[in-house]
């Protein structure tokens, strides 16, 4: 049976270090603060917000929620975000996306300055990730995958990594973070031929397709490291990943569960980003 790489173990290890860092900042008179900006009240956003607040406050980071009506105009939201961005007491900003359809996200994403942009919304941060420049902020989920691998001492350098999914939220930035760590990357998508065979040839297989339990035993080889980024609801209404956990855990060497895997670590990476932003003053 595969070793289960639980998110909570990574979270606890990261927490110890972050609590110390926050204490040091507070001794210097810096109070790390995250602004959470939410338009409307989608259940997924609210659930992530609760998790983020719990994680950040548990470390000593202050969270301020800026909630706006679903019908807010572009002009009003622009004004609000500019004010939040200019607030010297706020070190990091997390803005829930996608925004309602009537708002122009392309304008909004440039408003949060790259130094306060905690989840790689600003294209300047995305460009830095693609340029291998670690001075920017990578998106939290791909970075959480790296934290899981590192915590479990999975070698990245020289490894063959196959990623299923090429979105700008997970697949593409994750491929760049792993490339920076000298892995050899294959990115798969809906048009990939011989998907199962390609996946079986990986040392590390990462599923970020958003398809419930699509990674069956046929995708996996003996001893492989399998990371499941997917968060799906199956036909029975249960939360599940992209990986068929029961089948895959009998073959793989290491596997992350859903829930309780990568998703759990994402808010710790968010907290890490806030501390980094606050440290830069
Ligand atoms: P997306 O829909 O934007 O992208 C999915 C990608 O997977 C696409 O590139 C598509 O080509 C590929 N794909 C889909 N079906 C495929 C198939 N059958 N074969 C091969 N490739 C296929 O999704 P996303 O935003 O990247 O999210 C992916 C998953 O990760 C979702 O389940 C999402 O809920 C989850 N997610 C989790 C976290 C977290 O914190 N753990 C954060 C973001 C997203």
Coordinates of C-alpha atoms and ligand atoms in Angstrom, one line a residue:
X1 CA 0.0 0.0 0.0
X2 CA 1.2 3.5 -0.8
X3 CA 2.5 5.9 1.8
X4 CA -0.3 8.5 2.4
X5 CA 1.1 12.0 2.1
X6 CA -1.3 13.9 4.4
X7 CA -1.6 17.7 4.0
X8 CA -1.9 18.2 7.7
X9 CA 1.7 17.0 8.3
X10 CA 3.0 19.6 5.9
X11 CA 0.8 22.2 7.4
X12 CA 2.1 21.5 10.9
X13 CA 5.7 21.6 9.8
X14 CA 5.2 24.9 8.0
X15 CA 3.3 26.4 11.0
X16 CA 6.1 26.0 13.5
X17 CA 8.4 28.1 11.3
X18 CA 5.8 30.7 10.4
X19 CA 4.7 31.3 14.0
X20 CA 8.3 32.2 14.8
X21 CA 8.6 34.5 11.8
X22 CA 5.4 36.3 12.7
X23 CA 6.6 36.8 16.3
X24 CA 9.8 38.3 15.0
X25 CA 7.9 40.7 12.7
X26 CA 5.7 41.8 15.5
X27 CA 8.7 42.5 17.7
X28 CA 9.8 44.9 14.9
X29 CA 6.4 46.5 15.0
X30 CA 5.1 44.8 11.8
X31 CA 1.7 43.2 12.1
X32 CA 1.3 40.9 9.0
X33 CA -2.1 41.5 7.5
X34 CA -4.0 39.8 4.7
X35 CA -7.0 41.5 2.9
X36 CA -9.5 39.0 1.5
X37 CA -11.5 40.7 -1.3
X38 CA -14.8 39.0 -2.2
X39 CA -17.5 40.0 -4.6
X40 CA -20.8 38.2 -3.8
X41 CA -20.9 35.1 -1.5
X42 CA -20.3 31.9 -3.5
X43 CA -20.3 28.9 -1.2
X44 CA -16.8 27.8 -2.5
X45 CA -15.4 31.3 -1.8
X46 CA -16.9 31.4 1.6
X47 CA -15.5 27.9 2.5
X48 CA -12.0 28.9 1.3
X49 CA -12.2 32.2 3.1
X50 CA -13.1 30.4 6.4
X51 CA -10.1 28.0 5.9
X52 CA -7.7 30.9 5.0
X53 CA -8.8 33.0 8.0
X54 CA -8.4 30.0 10.4
X55 CA -5.0 29.2 9.0
X56 CA -3.7 32.7 9.0
X57 CA -5.0 33.7 12.4
X58 CA -3.6 30.5 13.9
X59 CA -0.2 31.8 12.9
X60 CA -0.8 35.3 14.1
X61 CA -1.6 36.9 10.8
X62 CA -4.5 39.4 10.8
X63 CA -7.2 39.0 8.2
X64 CA -9.5 41.7 7.0
X65 CA -12.4 40.7 4.8
X66 CA -13.7 43.2 2.2
X67 CA -17.0 42.0 1.0
X68 CA -18.9 43.6 -1.9
X69 CA -22.3 43.2 -3.4
X70 CA -22.6 40.9 -6.4
X71 CA -23.9 43.9 -8.4
X72 CA -20.9 46.3 -7.6
X73 CA -19.9 48.4 -10.6
X74 CA -16.5 48.2 -12.3
X75 CA -15.8 51.8 -11.3
X76 CA -16.6 51.2 -7.6
X77 CA -14.6 48.0 -7.4
X78 CA -11.6 49.6 -9.0
X79 CA -11.8 52.4 -6.5
X80 CA -12.1 50.0 -3.6
X81 CA -9.2 47.8 -4.7
X82 CA -7.0 50.8 -5.2
X83 CA -7.7 51.9 -1.7
X84 CA -6.9 48.4 -0.3
X85 CA -3.8 48.3 -2.4
X86 CA -2.6 51.7 -1.0
X87 CA -3.3 50.8 2.6
X88 CA 0.1 50.5 4.3
X89 CA -1.2 48.3 7.0
X90 CA -2.2 45.6 4.4
X91 CA 0.7 43.4 3.2
X92 CA -1.1 40.9 1.1
X93 CA -4.3 40.8 -1.0
X94 CA -6.3 37.7 -2.0
X95 CA -9.1 38.4 -4.5
X96 CA -11.6 35.7 -5.3
X97 CA -12.0 34.9 -9.0
X98 CA -13.8 34.5 -11.3
X99 CA -15.5 37.8 -10.7
X100 CA -19.2 38.2 -11.8
X101 CA -19.5 38.4 -15.6
X102 CA -20.3 42.2 -15.8
X103 CA -16.9 43.0 -14.3
X104 CA -13.7 43.3 -16.3
X105 CA -11.2 41.1 -14.6
X106 CA -8.5 42.0 -17.1
X107 CA -8.5 45.5 -15.7
X108 CA -8.8 44.4 -12.1
X109 CA -5.9 41.9 -12.2
X110 CA -3.4 44.7 -12.8
X111 CA -4.6 46.8 -9.9
X112 CA -3.2 44.7 -7.1
X113 CA 0.5 45.5 -7.0
X114 CA 2.7 42.5 -7.6
X115 CA 4.3 42.9 -4.1
X116 CA 0.8 42.4 -2.5
X117 CA -0.6 39.9 -5.0
X118 CA -0.7 36.7 -2.9
X119 CA -2.1 34.2 -5.5
X120 CA -0.4 35.3 -8.8
X121 CA -3.3 37.2 -10.2
X122 CA -1.2 40.0 -11.6
X123 CA 0.4 39.0 -15.0
X124 CA 3.7 40.4 -13.7
X125 CA 3.8 37.7 -11.1
X126 CA 2.8 35.0 -13.7
X127 CA 5.6 36.3 -16.0
X128 CA 8.1 36.0 -13.1
X129 CA 7.0 32.3 -12.5
X130 CA 7.6 31.6 -16.2
X131 CA 10.9 33.4 -16.2
X132 CA 12.1 31.4 -13.3
X133 CA 12.4 34.6 -11.2
X134 CA 11.4 33.7 -7.6
X135 CA 11.1 37.3 -6.5
X136 CA 7.4 37.1 -7.5
X137 CA 4.5 35.2 -5.9
X138 CA 3.6 31.9 -7.5
X139 CA 0.0 30.7 -7.3
X140 CA -0.7 29.0 -3.9
X141 CA -1.9 25.6 -5.2
X142 CA 1.1 24.7 -7.4
X143 CA 3.4 25.9 -4.6
X144 CA 1.5 23.6 -2.2
X145 CA 2.4 20.7 -4.5
X146 CA 6.1 21.5 -4.2
X147 CA 5.7 21.8 -0.4
X148 CA 4.1 18.3 -0.3
X149 CA 6.9 16.8 -2.3
X150 CA 9.6 18.5 -0.3
X151 CA 8.1 17.6 3.0
X152 CA 8.0 14.0 2.0
X153 CA 11.5 14.2 0.7
X154 CA 10.5 13.2 -2.8
X155 CA 13.4 14.0 -5.1
X156 CA 12.4 16.5 -7.8
X157 CA 15.7 17.2 -9.6
X158 CA 16.1 14.8 -12.6
X159 CA 12.7 13.3 -12.0
X160 CA 10.2 12.6 -14.8
X161 CA 7.1 14.5 -13.9
X162 CA 3.8 14.2 -15.8
X163 CA 1.1 16.8 -15.1
X164 CA -2.5 16.2 -16.3
X165 CA -3.9 19.7 -16.9
X166 CA -2.6 22.9 -18.5
X167 CA -4.6 25.6 -16.8
X168 CA -3.0 28.9 -15.6
X169 CA -4.2 28.1 -12.1
X170 CA -2.4 24.8 -11.7
X171 CA -0.8 22.9 -14.6
X172 CA 1.2 25.6 -16.4
X173 CA 2.7 27.4 -13.4
X174 CA 3.3 24.1 -11.6
X175 CA 5.3 22.9 -14.6
X176 CA 7.5 26.0 -14.4
X177 CA 8.1 25.6 -10.7
X178 CA 9.2 22.0 -11.2
X179 CA 11.3 22.9 -14.2
X180 CA 13.1 25.5 -12.0
X181 CA 13.8 22.6 -9.7
X182 CA 15.4 20.7 -12.6
X183 CA 12.6 18.1 -13.2
X184 CA 11.8 16.9 -16.7
X185 CA 8.2 17.8 -17.4
X186 CA 5.4 16.5 -19.6
X187 CA 2.2 18.4 -19.7
X188 CA -0.9 16.4 -20.7
X189 CA -4.4 17.7 -21.7
X190 CA -7.6 16.5 -23.4
X191 CA -5.8 16.1 -26.7
X192 CA -2.9 14.0 -25.4
X193 CA -2.5 10.7 -27.1
X194 CA -1.6 7.5 -25.1
X195 CA -2.4 9.3 -21.8
X196 CA -2.3 6.2 -19.7
X197 CA 1.1 5.1 -21.0
X198 CA 2.6 8.6 -20.7
X199 CA 1.4 8.7 -17.1
X200 CA 2.8 5.3 -16.2
X201 CA 6.2 6.4 -17.4
X202 CA 6.4 9.2 -14.8
X203 CA 8.3 9.1 -11.5
X204 CA 5.9 11.7 -10.2
X205 CA 2.3 11.9 -11.6
X206 CA 0.3 15.0 -10.8
X207 CA -3.4 15.1 -11.6
X208 CA -5.0 18.5 -12.1
X209 CA -7.8 17.8 -14.6
X210 CA -10.9 18.4 -12.6
X211 CA -12.4 15.0 -13.5
X212 CA -13.6 12.8 -10.7
X213 CA -11.4 9.6 -10.3
X214 CA -10.2 9.7 -13.9
X215 CA -6.7 8.5 -12.8
X216 CA -7.3 4.8 -12.4
X217 CA -4.9 2.0 -11.8
X218 CA -4.1 1.9 -15.5
X219 CA -2.4 5.3 -15.3
X220 CA 0.0 4.3 -12.5
X221 CA 3.1 2.2 -12.1
X222 CA 4.5 0.4 -9.2
X223 CA 6.1 2.7 -6.6
X224 CA 5.2 6.0 -8.4
X225 CA 4.5 9.2 -6.5
X226 CA 0.9 10.4 -7.2
X227 CA -0.3 13.9 -6.3
X228 CA -4.0 14.6 -6.6
X229 CA -4.8 18.3 -7.0
X230 CA -8.4 17.7 -8.2
X231 CA -11.3 18.7 -6.1
X232 CA -14.5 17.3 -7.5
X233 CA -18.0 16.2 -6.3
X234 CA -18.9 12.8 -7.5
X235 CA -22.3 11.6 -8.7
X236 CA -23.2 10.6 -5.1
X237 CA -22.4 14.1 -3.9
X238 CA -19.1 13.2 -2.2
X239 CA -15.9 15.2 -2.4
X240 CA -13.2 13.4 -4.4
X241 CA -10.0 14.0 -6.3
X242 CA -9.0 13.2 -9.9
X243 CA -7.4 10.0 -8.6
X244 CA -9.2 6.8 -8.0
X245 CA -7.7 6.5 -4.5
X246 CA -8.7 2.9 -3.8
X247 CA -7.2 1.5 -7.0
X248 CA -4.1 3.8 -7.1
X249 CA -3.1 3.5 -3.5
X250 CA -2.6 -0.3 -4.1
X251 CA 0.0 0.3 -6.8
X252 CA 1.7 3.7 -6.2
X253 CA 4.5 4.3 -3.7
X254 CA 3.1 7.6 -2.4
X255 CA -0.2 9.2 -2.8
X256 CA -2.1 12.3 -1.5
X257 CA -5.7 11.9 -0.3
X258 CA -8.6 14.2 -1.2
X259 CA -9.8 15.8 1.0
X260 CA -6.8 16.2 3.3
X261 CA -4.0 16.5 0.7
X262 CA -2.8 19.4 -1.4
X263 CA -5.9 21.5 -0.8
X264 CA -5.1 21.6 3.0
X265 CA -1.6 23.0 2.3
X266 CA -2.8 25.8 0.0
X267 CA -3.8 28.2 2.8
X268 CA -0.4 27.6 4.5
X269 CA 1.3 28.7 1.3
X270 CA -1.0 31.8 1.4
X271 CA 0.1 32.5 4.9
X272 CA 3.8 32.1 3.9
X273 CA 3.3 34.6 1.1
X274 CA 1.8 37.2 3.5
X275 CA 4.8 36.8 5.9
X276 CA 7.2 37.2 2.9
X277 CA 5.3 40.3 1.8
X278 CA 5.3 41.8 5.3
X279 CA 9.0 41.0 5.8
X280 CA 9.8 43.2 2.8
X281 CA 7.9 46.0 4.5
Ligands
LIG1 P1 -9.4 23.6 -15.5 O1 -10.7 23.1 -15.9 O2 -9.1 25.1 -15.8 O3 -8.2 22.8 -16.3 C1 -8.3 21.4 -16.4 C2 -7.2 20.9 -17.3 O4 -7.2 19.5 -17.3 C3 -7.3 21.4 -18.8 O5 -6.0 21.9 -19.2 C4 -7.7 20.2 -19.5 O6 -7.1 20.1 -20.8 C5 -7.2 19.1 -18.7 N1 -8.1 17.9 -18.7 C6 -9.4 17.9 -18.4 N2 -9.9 16.6 -18.6 C7 -8.9 15.9 -19.1 C8 -8.8 14.5 -19.5 N3 -9.8 13.7 -19.4 N4 -7.6 14.1 -19.9 C9 -6.5 14.9 -20.0 N5 -6.6 16.2 -19.6 C10 -7.7 16.7 -19.2 O7 -9.1 23.3 -14.0 P2 -8.1 23.9 -12.9 O8 -8.6 25.2 -12.5 O9 -6.7 23.7 -13.4 O10 -8.3 22.8 -11.7 C11 -8.1 21.5 -11.9 C12 -8.6 20.7 -10.7 O11 -7.8 21.2 -9.5 C13 -10.0 21.0 -10.3 O12 -10.6 19.8 -9.8 C14 -10.0 22.0 -9.3 O13 -11.1 22.0 -8.4 C15 -8.7 21.6 -8.6 N6 -8.1 22.8 -7.8 C16 -7.7 22.5 -6.6 C17 -7.1 23.5 -5.9 C18 -6.6 23.1 -4.5 O14 -6.4 24.0 -3.7 N7 -6.3 21.9 -4.2 C19 -6.9 24.8 -6.4 C20 -7.3 25.0 -7.7 C21 -7.9 24.0 -8.4

